[in-house]
């Protein structure tokens, strides 16, 4: 099997995907725009060959790289980056090279455009926030605001995280929002929903069945964290409510997800909302057809004493896996292993612009027995995730709260 991995060097832990593929006997062919010598030793040892292009943004260059590798190694079976930024290019390459093991160019709008997602949620009977496309004009947006009431949220129709997101609290804010200019045509406006964000993270086989499932709990307002440069914390839970599991699986079916690692986001609403549900119910936010960002896959491993890199590579090579988490319900292809330990895996980061009561060394000493990752974040991730991160594995949610308070307490 020949697998082309686009941009395998970022995030730096993605060498693990390549390593597990190699262990499964797969030829892993990397394409990126950084020098070979800059790749980690672990990644270099996991690749059969590496092709450097001048710029990954240049489709013609990447196309020629794929063509060369196909000429040298034969038919390419998979192309994947597991990265939101390259999803569109991945799909275009698959279409152009007739590779059928992933999303095609025609499928991209449904999984990248927030407006297009709504039809699929409706198909699955999955509750989701009301929305209007700004391309319909100011009058349509104004009428929408009157219908649902302030506050409302304006966000790019295609976007990752909270970049470019605006909270619109009143008519004055709406007036300023309309001043964005021509870019406004690329925005949608949604009713404002409050509550924690809970993601259904899963590895799905070719029959749309989960080989692995997990839940990550994110703060209610990623937008405020990004825009106001606040501290970030989130955690992977050792368990998942059955209601979220059910909605996650229904979303997979509604979107026709096959052979992918997915990160599906839902609000756990903090009060009853007409047409959406009662307090504690889940409401769909958006789908992401790739793993959760940053080092979340590693956190999932630490939480469930498992190896999602292997489960994913087994899905690619065999369409099944013998690695699973202990709390997971058995499916046709998944195996439950009751001896595995389950934990909360919590992430808390700091920003260089803030002064904290406890030094980084004091955090390391206090949680010396619990820290599983501790490092400076890559610059490209620091805007959303801070500069210095600490990740721990703990037994109880109360310990998670104490850990986050300790890391974030200001001087």
Tab-separated table of C-alpha atoms in Angstrom:
chain	number	residue	atom	x	y	z
A	1	UNK	CA	0.000	0.000	0.000
A	2	UNK	CA	1.274	3.475	-0.936
A	3	UNK	CA	0.210	6.320	1.353
A	4	UNK	CA	1.104	9.958	0.654
A	5	UNK	CA	1.138	12.023	3.838
A	6	UNK	CA	0.907	15.757	3.163
A	7	UNK	CA	2.800	17.975	5.650
A	8	UNK	CA	3.721	15.104	7.986
A	9	UNK	CA	5.970	17.358	10.094
A	10	UNK	CA	3.161	19.484	11.573
A	11	UNK	CA	2.122	19.189	14.314
A	12	UNK	CA	5.392	17.515	15.249
A	13	UNK	CA	3.624	14.540	16.871
A	14	UNK	CA	2.144	13.566	13.486
A	15	UNK	CA	5.239	11.457	12.889
A	16	UNK	CA	3.332	8.958	15.051
A	17	UNK	CA	0.735	8.476	12.291
A	18	UNK	CA	3.542	7.768	9.817
A	19	UNK	CA	5.308	5.430	12.233
A	20	UNK	CA	2.211	3.273	12.801
A	21	UNK	CA	1.559	3.099	9.071
A	22	UNK	CA	5.111	1.905	8.501
A	23	UNK	CA	4.693	-0.712	11.231
A	24	UNK	CA	1.665	-1.959	9.274
A	25	UNK	CA	3.800	-2.454	6.189
A	26	UNK	CA	2.668	0.702	4.379
A	27	UNK	CA	4.961	2.756	2.119
A	28	UNK	CA	4.713	6.238	3.666
A	29	UNK	CA	5.602	8.953	1.166
A	30	UNK	CA	5.883	12.462	2.592
A	31	UNK	CA	5.354	15.754	0.773
A	32	UNK	CA	6.079	19.096	2.441
A	33	UNK	CA	7.911	22.370	1.865
A	34	UNK	CA	10.612	22.138	4.531
A	35	UNK	CA	14.144	20.734	4.100
A	36	UNK	CA	14.562	17.023	4.714
A	37	UNK	CA	17.245	17.700	7.333
A	38	UNK	CA	14.746	19.731	9.369
A	39	UNK	CA	12.462	16.701	9.808
A	40	UNK	CA	12.713	14.918	13.138
A	41	UNK	CA	14.646	11.684	13.256
A	42	UNK	CA	11.448	9.850	14.184
A	43	UNK	CA	9.690	11.188	11.080
A	44	UNK	CA	12.600	10.516	8.726
A	45	UNK	CA	12.758	6.931	9.989
A	46	UNK	CA	9.017	6.521	9.314
A	47	UNK	CA	9.085	7.677	5.681
A	48	UNK	CA	9.908	5.528	2.676
A	49	UNK	CA	10.613	8.700	0.697
A	50	UNK	CA	10.281	12.449	1.141
A	51	UNK	CA	9.571	14.933	-1.645
A	52	UNK	CA	10.226	18.611	-0.914
A	53	UNK	CA	8.191	21.194	-2.828
A	54	UNK	CA	8.922	24.907	-2.847
A	55	UNK	CA	5.487	25.809	-1.518
A	56	UNK	CA	2.666	23.514	-0.395
A	57	UNK	CA	0.246	26.263	-1.417
A	58	UNK	CA	1.274	25.768	-5.051
A	59	UNK	CA	-1.083	23.055	-6.306
A	60	UNK	CA	0.875	22.443	-9.515
A	61	UNK	CA	4.011	21.695	-7.506
A	62	UNK	CA	2.221	19.305	-5.190
A	63	UNK	CA	0.483	17.653	-8.161
A	64	UNK	CA	3.848	17.014	-9.820
A	65	UNK	CA	5.184	15.576	-6.552
A	66	UNK	CA	2.282	13.108	-6.368
A	67	UNK	CA	2.765	12.217	-10.043
A	68	UNK	CA	6.467	11.513	-9.469
A	69	UNK	CA	5.776	9.303	-6.451
A	70	UNK	CA	3.059	7.442	-8.363
A	71	UNK	CA	5.469	6.876	-11.261
A	72	UNK	CA	8.143	5.542	-8.879
A	73	UNK	CA	6.015	3.455	-6.491
A	74	UNK	CA	2.904	2.654	-8.485
A	75	UNK	CA	-0.713	3.457	-7.743
A	76	UNK	CA	-1.269	5.720	-4.733
A	77	UNK	CA	-3.855	4.218	-2.374
A	78	UNK	CA	-4.273	7.091	0.090
A	79	UNK	CA	-3.564	10.821	0.286
A	80	UNK	CA	-4.086	12.488	3.653
A	81	UNK	CA	-2.780	15.314	5.827
A	82	UNK	CA	-5.111	15.012	8.851
A	83	UNK	CA	-4.905	18.808	8.831
A	84	UNK	CA	-7.836	21.200	8.412
A	85	UNK	CA	-5.805	23.632	6.336
A	86	UNK	CA	-5.068	21.075	3.612
A	87	UNK	CA	-8.447	19.281	3.479
A	88	UNK	CA	-9.456	20.992	0.238
A	89	UNK	CA	-6.149	20.305	-1.459
A	90	UNK	CA	-6.154	16.689	-0.242
A	91	UNK	CA	-9.595	16.188	-1.791
A	92	UNK	CA	-8.599	17.809	-5.076
A	93	UNK	CA	-5.532	15.569	-5.338
A	94	UNK	CA	-7.621	12.466	-4.674
A	95	UNK	CA	-10.060	13.468	-7.383
A	96	UNK	CA	-7.344	14.262	-9.918
A	97	UNK	CA	-5.531	10.974	-9.264
A	98	UNK	CA	-8.712	8.875	-8.926
A	99	UNK	CA	-7.959	7.902	-5.319
A	100	UNK	CA	-11.247	6.807	-3.768
A	101	UNK	CA	-10.215	6.236	-0.127
A	102	UNK	CA	-11.108	9.719	1.044
A	103	UNK	CA	-13.135	12.861	0.471
A	104	UNK	CA	-13.390	14.047	-3.134
A	105	UNK	CA	-13.340	17.634	-4.377
A	106	UNK	CA	-17.148	17.670	-4.650
A	107	UNK	CA	-17.462	16.724	-0.961
A	108	UNK	CA	-15.441	19.571	0.517
A	109	UNK	CA	-18.118	22.260	0.765
A	110	UNK	CA	-20.303	20.041	2.952
A	111	UNK	CA	-17.593	19.607	5.563
A	112	UNK	CA	-15.863	23.015	5.424
A	113	UNK	CA	-18.678	25.513	4.909
A	114	UNK	CA	-20.711	26.171	8.036
A	115	UNK	CA	-23.719	27.048	5.898
A	116	UNK	CA	-23.575	23.744	4.007
A	117	UNK	CA	-23.365	21.719	7.220
A	118	UNK	CA	-26.893	22.752	8.242
A	119	UNK	CA	-28.598	20.610	5.606
A	120	UNK	CA	-26.765	17.503	6.801
A	121	UNK	CA	-27.650	18.162	10.425
A	122	UNK	CA	-31.280	18.529	9.385
A	123	UNK	CA	-31.068	15.249	7.464
A	124	UNK	CA	-29.938	13.490	10.648
A	125	UNK	CA	-32.488	15.227	12.867
A	126	UNK	CA	-29.630	16.786	14.839
A	127	UNK	CA	-30.409	20.078	16.630
A	128	UNK	CA	-28.224	23.014	15.647
A	129	UNK	CA	-28.232	26.802	15.996
A	130	UNK	CA	-30.250	28.874	13.533
A	131	UNK	CA	-28.165	30.665	10.926
A	132	UNK	CA	-28.299	33.186	8.079
A	133	UNK	CA	-25.741	33.724	5.320
A	134	UNK	CA	-24.467	37.279	5.070
A	135	UNK	CA	-24.387	36.954	1.290
A	136	UNK	CA	-28.194	37.355	1.459
A	137	UNK	CA	-27.678	41.000	2.407
A	138	UNK	CA	-27.964	43.384	5.352
A	139	UNK	CA	-31.743	43.226	5.473
A	140	UNK	CA	-31.731	39.439	5.857
A	141	UNK	CA	-29.156	39.622	8.658
A	142	UNK	CA	-31.026	42.436	10.412
A	143	UNK	CA	-34.290	40.505	10.251
A	144	UNK	CA	-32.515	37.429	11.581
A	145	UNK	CA	-31.191	39.425	14.538
A	146	UNK	CA	-34.726	40.634	15.301
A	147	UNK	CA	-36.036	37.076	15.111
A	148	UNK	CA	-33.490	35.360	17.395
A	149	UNK	CA	-32.499	38.367	19.517
A	150	UNK	CA	-29.082	39.649	20.569
A	151	UNK	CA	-26.385	38.572	21.111
A	152	UNK	CA	-25.597	36.831	17.823
A	153	UNK	CA	-22.328	35.526	16.395
A	154	UNK	CA	-20.749	36.439	13.069
A	155	UNK	CA	-18.131	33.994	11.811
A	156	UNK	CA	-16.368	33.096	8.552
A	157	UNK	CA	-18.301	30.489	6.583
A	158	UNK	CA	-15.018	28.633	6.173
A	159	UNK	CA	-12.675	28.900	9.123
A	160	UNK	CA	-10.774	27.077	11.836
A	161	UNK	CA	-11.197	27.861	15.520
A	162	UNK	CA	-12.408	31.316	16.469
A	163	UNK	CA	-10.380	33.381	14.022
A	164	UNK	CA	-12.391	36.265	12.558
A	165	UNK	CA	-15.352	35.612	14.863
A	166	UNK	CA	-17.439	38.536	16.164
A	167	UNK	CA	-19.889	38.628	19.054
A	168	UNK	CA	-22.654	41.100	18.163
A	169	UNK	CA	-24.405	42.338	21.313
A	170	UNK	CA	-26.659	45.092	19.957
A	171	UNK	CA	-27.596	47.171	16.916
A	172	UNK	CA	-24.435	49.280	17.215
A	173	UNK	CA	-22.266	46.158	17.088
A	174	UNK	CA	-24.289	44.957	14.093
A	175	UNK	CA	-23.671	48.251	12.320
A	176	UNK	CA	-19.914	47.863	12.887
A	177	UNK	CA	-20.107	44.254	11.710
A	178	UNK	CA	-21.597	45.425	8.400
A	179	UNK	CA	-18.500	47.612	7.931
A	180	UNK	CA	-16.284	44.537	7.426
A	181	UNK	CA	-16.635	45.210	3.701
A	182	UNK	CA	-16.527	42.728	0.841
A	183	UNK	CA	-15.352	39.956	3.196
A	184	UNK	CA	-18.811	40.061	4.756
A	185	UNK	CA	-20.020	37.964	1.816
A	186	UNK	CA	-17.945	35.092	3.260
A	187	UNK	CA	-19.602	35.260	6.705
A	188	UNK	CA	-22.565	33.615	8.376
A	189	UNK	CA	-24.447	34.831	11.450
A	190	UNK	CA	-25.803	32.411	14.059
A	191	UNK	CA	-27.864	32.667	17.205
A	192	UNK	CA	-25.695	32.817	20.312
A	193	UNK	CA	-25.668	29.600	22.333
A	194	UNK	CA	-23.930	29.263	25.680
A	195	UNK	CA	-22.490	26.160	27.280
A	196	UNK	CA	-19.386	24.000	27.254
A	197	UNK	CA	-18.178	22.691	23.907
A	198	UNK	CA	-17.960	18.899	23.952
A	199	UNK	CA	-16.353	17.161	21.015
A	200	UNK	CA	-17.050	13.662	19.780
A	201	UNK	CA	-13.630	12.458	18.661
A	202	UNK	CA	-13.718	9.189	16.760
A	203	UNK	CA	-11.973	6.993	14.234
A	204	UNK	CA	-14.488	5.719	11.689
A	205	UNK	CA	-14.125	2.680	9.417
A	206	UNK	CA	-15.280	2.248	5.819
A	207	UNK	CA	-18.745	1.135	6.987
A	208	UNK	CA	-19.283	4.345	9.014
A	209	UNK	CA	-18.764	2.410	12.272
A	210	UNK	CA	-16.611	3.812	15.101
A	211	UNK	CA	-13.442	1.915	15.930
A	212	UNK	CA	-12.788	4.333	18.786
A	213	UNK	CA	-14.718	7.136	20.509
A	214	UNK	CA	-13.768	9.788	23.070
A	215	UNK	CA	-15.045	13.103	24.436
A	216	UNK	CA	-13.060	16.304	24.928
A	217	UNK	CA	-14.507	19.236	26.891
A	218	UNK	CA	-13.529	22.717	25.745
A	219	UNK	CA	-14.208	26.126	27.341
A	220	UNK	CA	-17.497	27.858	26.469
A	221	UNK	CA	-15.894	30.741	24.573
A	222	UNK	CA	-12.878	29.927	22.428
A	223	UNK	CA	-13.635	33.229	20.699
A	224	UNK	CA	-12.945	35.253	23.859
A	225	UNK	CA	-9.785	33.248	24.572
A	226	UNK	CA	-8.413	34.063	21.125
A	227	UNK	CA	-9.618	37.651	20.834
A	228	UNK	CA	-8.804	38.675	24.428
A	229	UNK	CA	-5.676	36.541	24.792
A	230	UNK	CA	-7.014	34.677	27.820
A	231	UNK	CA	-5.555	31.519	29.345
A	232	UNK	CA	-6.738	28.230	27.833
A	233	UNK	CA	-7.605	24.980	29.537
A	234	UNK	CA	-9.507	21.903	28.354
A	235	UNK	CA	-9.572	18.204	29.083
A	236	UNK	CA	-10.230	14.765	27.642
A	237	UNK	CA	-12.839	12.958	29.702
A	238	UNK	CA	-12.559	9.304	30.758
A	239	UNK	CA	-16.245	8.820	29.928
A	240	UNK	CA	-18.845	10.002	27.417
A	241	UNK	CA	-22.592	10.588	27.911
A	242	UNK	CA	-24.664	8.192	25.846
A	243	UNK	CA	-26.604	11.134	24.419
A	244	UNK	CA	-23.400	12.576	22.932
A	245	UNK	CA	-22.310	9.169	21.661
A	246	UNK	CA	-25.670	8.785	19.911
A	247	UNK	CA	-25.525	12.259	18.347
A	248	UNK	CA	-21.931	11.702	17.242
A	249	UNK	CA	-22.843	8.473	15.483
A	250	UNK	CA	-25.906	10.052	13.888
A	251	UNK	CA	-23.745	12.914	12.631
A	252	UNK	CA	-21.277	10.446	11.120
A	253	UNK	CA	-24.161	8.755	9.315
A	254	UNK	CA	-25.754	12.033	8.177
A	255	UNK	CA	-22.486	13.265	6.666
A	256	UNK	CA	-21.596	9.846	5.253
A	257	UNK	CA	-18.239	9.772	7.019
A	258	UNK	CA	-16.019	6.856	6.029
A	259	UNK	CA	-12.426	5.949	6.894
A	260	UNK	CA	-11.551	9.091	8.837
A	261	UNK	CA	-10.471	10.485	12.168
A	262	UNK	CA	-13.165	13.057	13.044
A	263	UNK	CA	-13.622	15.864	15.545
A	264	UNK	CA	-17.328	16.763	15.817
A	265	UNK	CA	-18.223	19.714	18.052
A	266	UNK	CA	-21.395	20.140	20.111
A	267	UNK	CA	-22.641	22.635	22.682
A	268	UNK	CA	-23.772	21.204	26.007
A	269	UNK	CA	-26.336	23.961	26.534
A	270	UNK	CA	-26.482	25.612	29.956
A	271	UNK	CA	-30.190	26.454	29.871
A	272	UNK	CA	-33.346	25.413	28.082
A	273	UNK	CA	-33.584	26.785	24.548
A	274	UNK	CA	-36.735	26.687	22.490
A	275	UNK	CA	-36.434	24.296	19.584
A	276	UNK	CA	-33.029	23.011	20.723
A	277	UNK	CA	-33.444	21.240	24.045
A	278	UNK	CA	-33.220	21.377	27.812
A	279	UNK	CA	-30.245	22.245	29.974
A	280	UNK	CA	-27.554	19.582	29.508
A	281	UNK	CA	-28.713	18.572	26.021
A	282	UNK	CA	-26.273	18.634	23.116
A	283	UNK	CA	-26.601	20.940	20.101
A	284	UNK	CA	-24.399	20.579	17.019
A	285	UNK	CA	-21.797	23.288	16.413
A	286	UNK	CA	-19.683	22.077	13.475
A	287	UNK	CA	-17.941	19.065	11.978
A	288	UNK	CA	-14.199	18.725	11.451
A	289	UNK	CA	-13.060	15.825	9.300
A	290	UNK	CA	-9.667	15.492	10.942
A	291	UNK	CA	-8.239	14.913	14.429
A	292	UNK	CA	-8.698	17.588	17.086
A	293	UNK	CA	-6.029	20.282	16.928
A	294	UNK	CA	-2.734	20.648	18.742
A	295	UNK	CA	-1.673	17.677	20.830
A	296	UNK	CA	-5.202	16.490	21.595
A	297	UNK	CA	-4.605	13.052	20.006
A	298	UNK	CA	-1.798	12.528	22.517
A	299	UNK	CA	-4.110	13.641	25.327
A	300	UNK	CA	-6.697	11.106	24.180
A	301	UNK	CA	-4.001	8.438	24.413
A	302	UNK	CA	-3.066	9.460	27.935
A	303	UNK	CA	-6.710	9.611	29.046
A	304	UNK	CA	-7.644	6.166	27.745
A	305	UNK	CA	-4.313	4.319	27.953
A	306	UNK	CA	-4.552	3.654	24.239
A	307	UNK	CA	-2.896	4.551	20.928
A	308	UNK	CA	-5.127	6.429	18.498
A	309	UNK	CA	-2.256	6.636	16.020
A	310	UNK	CA	-2.292	2.841	15.815
A	311	UNK	CA	-6.075	2.611	15.679
A	312	UNK	CA	-6.065	5.068	12.776
A	313	UNK	CA	-3.245	3.245	10.976
A	314	UNK	CA	-5.064	-0.075	11.519
A	315	UNK	CA	-8.179	1.491	9.997
A	316	UNK	CA	-6.136	2.506	6.948
A	317	UNK	CA	-4.390	-0.839	6.505
A	318	UNK	CA	-7.027	-3.313	7.717
A	319	UNK	CA	-10.312	-1.418	8.185
A	320	UNK	CA	-10.423	-2.730	11.767
A	321	UNK	CA	-8.403	-2.493	14.973
A	322	UNK	CA	-7.632	-4.559	18.046
A	323	UNK	CA	-6.897	-1.450	20.129
A	324	UNK	CA	-9.760	0.234	21.970
A	325	UNK	CA	-10.704	2.057	25.170
A	326	UNK	CA	-12.260	0.327	28.128
A	327	UNK	CA	-15.529	2.252	28.316
A	328	UNK	CA	-16.293	2.022	24.596
A	329	UNK	CA	-19.352	0.060	23.517
A	330	UNK	CA	-18.502	-2.821	21.247
A	331	UNK	CA	-19.286	-2.352	17.563
A	332	UNK	CA	-18.829	-4.839	14.751
A	333	UNK	CA	-15.137	-3.988	14.463
A	334	UNK	CA	-14.224	-2.546	17.879
A	335	UNK	CA	-12.809	-4.519	20.767
A	336	UNK	CA	-13.411	-3.486	24.392
A	337	UNK	CA	-10.448	-4.020	26.686
A	338	UNK	CA	-11.640	-3.738	30.316
A	339	UNK	CA	-8.158	-3.756	31.854
A	340	UNK	CA	-7.256	-0.340	30.486
A	341	UNK	CA	-7.014	2.544	32.955
A	342	UNK	CA	-9.030	5.706	32.356
A	343	UNK	CA	-8.054	9.228	33.406
A	344	UNK	CA	-8.813	12.871	32.914
A	345	UNK	CA	-6.094	14.354	30.719
A	346	UNK	CA	-6.050	18.126	31.219
A	347	UNK	CA	-4.255	20.874	29.323
A	348	UNK	CA	-3.538	24.337	30.766
A	349	UNK	CA	-1.416	26.955	29.048
A	350	UNK	CA	0.129	30.300	29.854
A	351	UNK	CA	0.746	33.427	27.830
A	352	UNK	CA	3.977	35.389	28.002
A	353	UNK	CA	2.024	38.645	28.374
A	354	UNK	CA	0.723	37.585	31.830
A	355	UNK	CA	2.462	37.274	35.208
A	356	UNK	CA	1.609	34.178	37.228
A	357	UNK	CA	1.748	33.504	40.959
A	358	UNK	CA	3.691	30.265	40.495
A	359	UNK	CA	6.686	29.865	38.231
A	360	UNK	CA	6.857	27.223	35.533
A	361	UNK	CA	9.341	25.299	37.682
A	362	UNK	CA	6.921	25.387	40.620
A	363	UNK	CA	4.202	23.910	38.404
A	364	UNK	CA	6.591	21.185	37.282
A	365	UNK	CA	7.513	20.351	40.882
A	366	UNK	CA	3.909	20.413	42.136
A	367	UNK	CA	2.716	18.060	39.368
A	368	UNK	CA	5.924	16.123	38.794
A	369	UNK	CA	4.149	12.772	39.072
A	370	UNK	CA	1.231	13.777	36.836
A	371	UNK	CA	2.767	15.752	33.949
A	372	UNK	CA	2.733	13.881	30.649
A	373	UNK	CA	3.638	16.812	28.360
A	374	UNK	CA	5.309	20.135	29.108
A	375	UNK	CA	6.721	22.380	26.379
A	376	UNK	CA	6.593	25.651	24.516
A	377	UNK	CA	3.841	25.707	21.909
A	378	UNK	CA	4.734	26.211	18.231
A	379	UNK	CA	4.341	29.844	17.224
A	380	UNK	CA	1.589	29.036	14.720
A	381	UNK	CA	-0.544	27.566	17.558
A	382	UNK	CA	0.326	30.053	20.285
A	383	UNK	CA	-2.288	32.646	19.315
A	384	UNK	CA	-5.070	30.278	20.269
A	385	UNK	CA	-3.287	27.995	22.725
A	386	UNK	CA	-0.737	30.149	24.551
A	387	UNK	CA	3.048	29.908	24.685
A	388	UNK	CA	3.753	27.485	27.550
A	389	UNK	CA	1.639	24.384	28.089
A	390	UNK	CA	1.331	21.829	30.850
A	391	UNK	CA	-0.611	18.599	30.346
A	392	UNK	CA	-1.385	16.226	33.201
A	393	UNK	CA	-3.143	12.935	33.787
A	394	UNK	CA	-5.434	12.926	36.838
A	395	UNK	CA	-8.040	10.668	38.419
A	396	UNK	CA	-10.848	13.114	39.249
A	397	UNK	CA	-12.490	16.219	37.839
A	398	UNK	CA	-11.857	18.019	41.146
A	399	UNK	CA	-8.123	17.468	40.621
A	400	UNK	CA	-8.472	18.949	37.137
A	401	UNK	CA	-10.067	22.101	38.558
A	402	UNK	CA	-7.282	22.476	41.137
A	403	UNK	CA	-4.608	21.970	38.486
A	404	UNK	CA	-6.051	24.625	36.176
A	405	UNK	CA	-6.453	27.087	39.066
A	406	UNK	CA	-2.835	26.530	40.123
A	407	UNK	CA	-1.412	27.052	36.630
A	408	UNK	CA	-3.550	30.105	35.826
A	409	UNK	CA	-3.464	31.976	39.156
A	410	UNK	CA	-2.019	35.442	38.526
A	411	UNK	CA	0.665	37.177	40.549
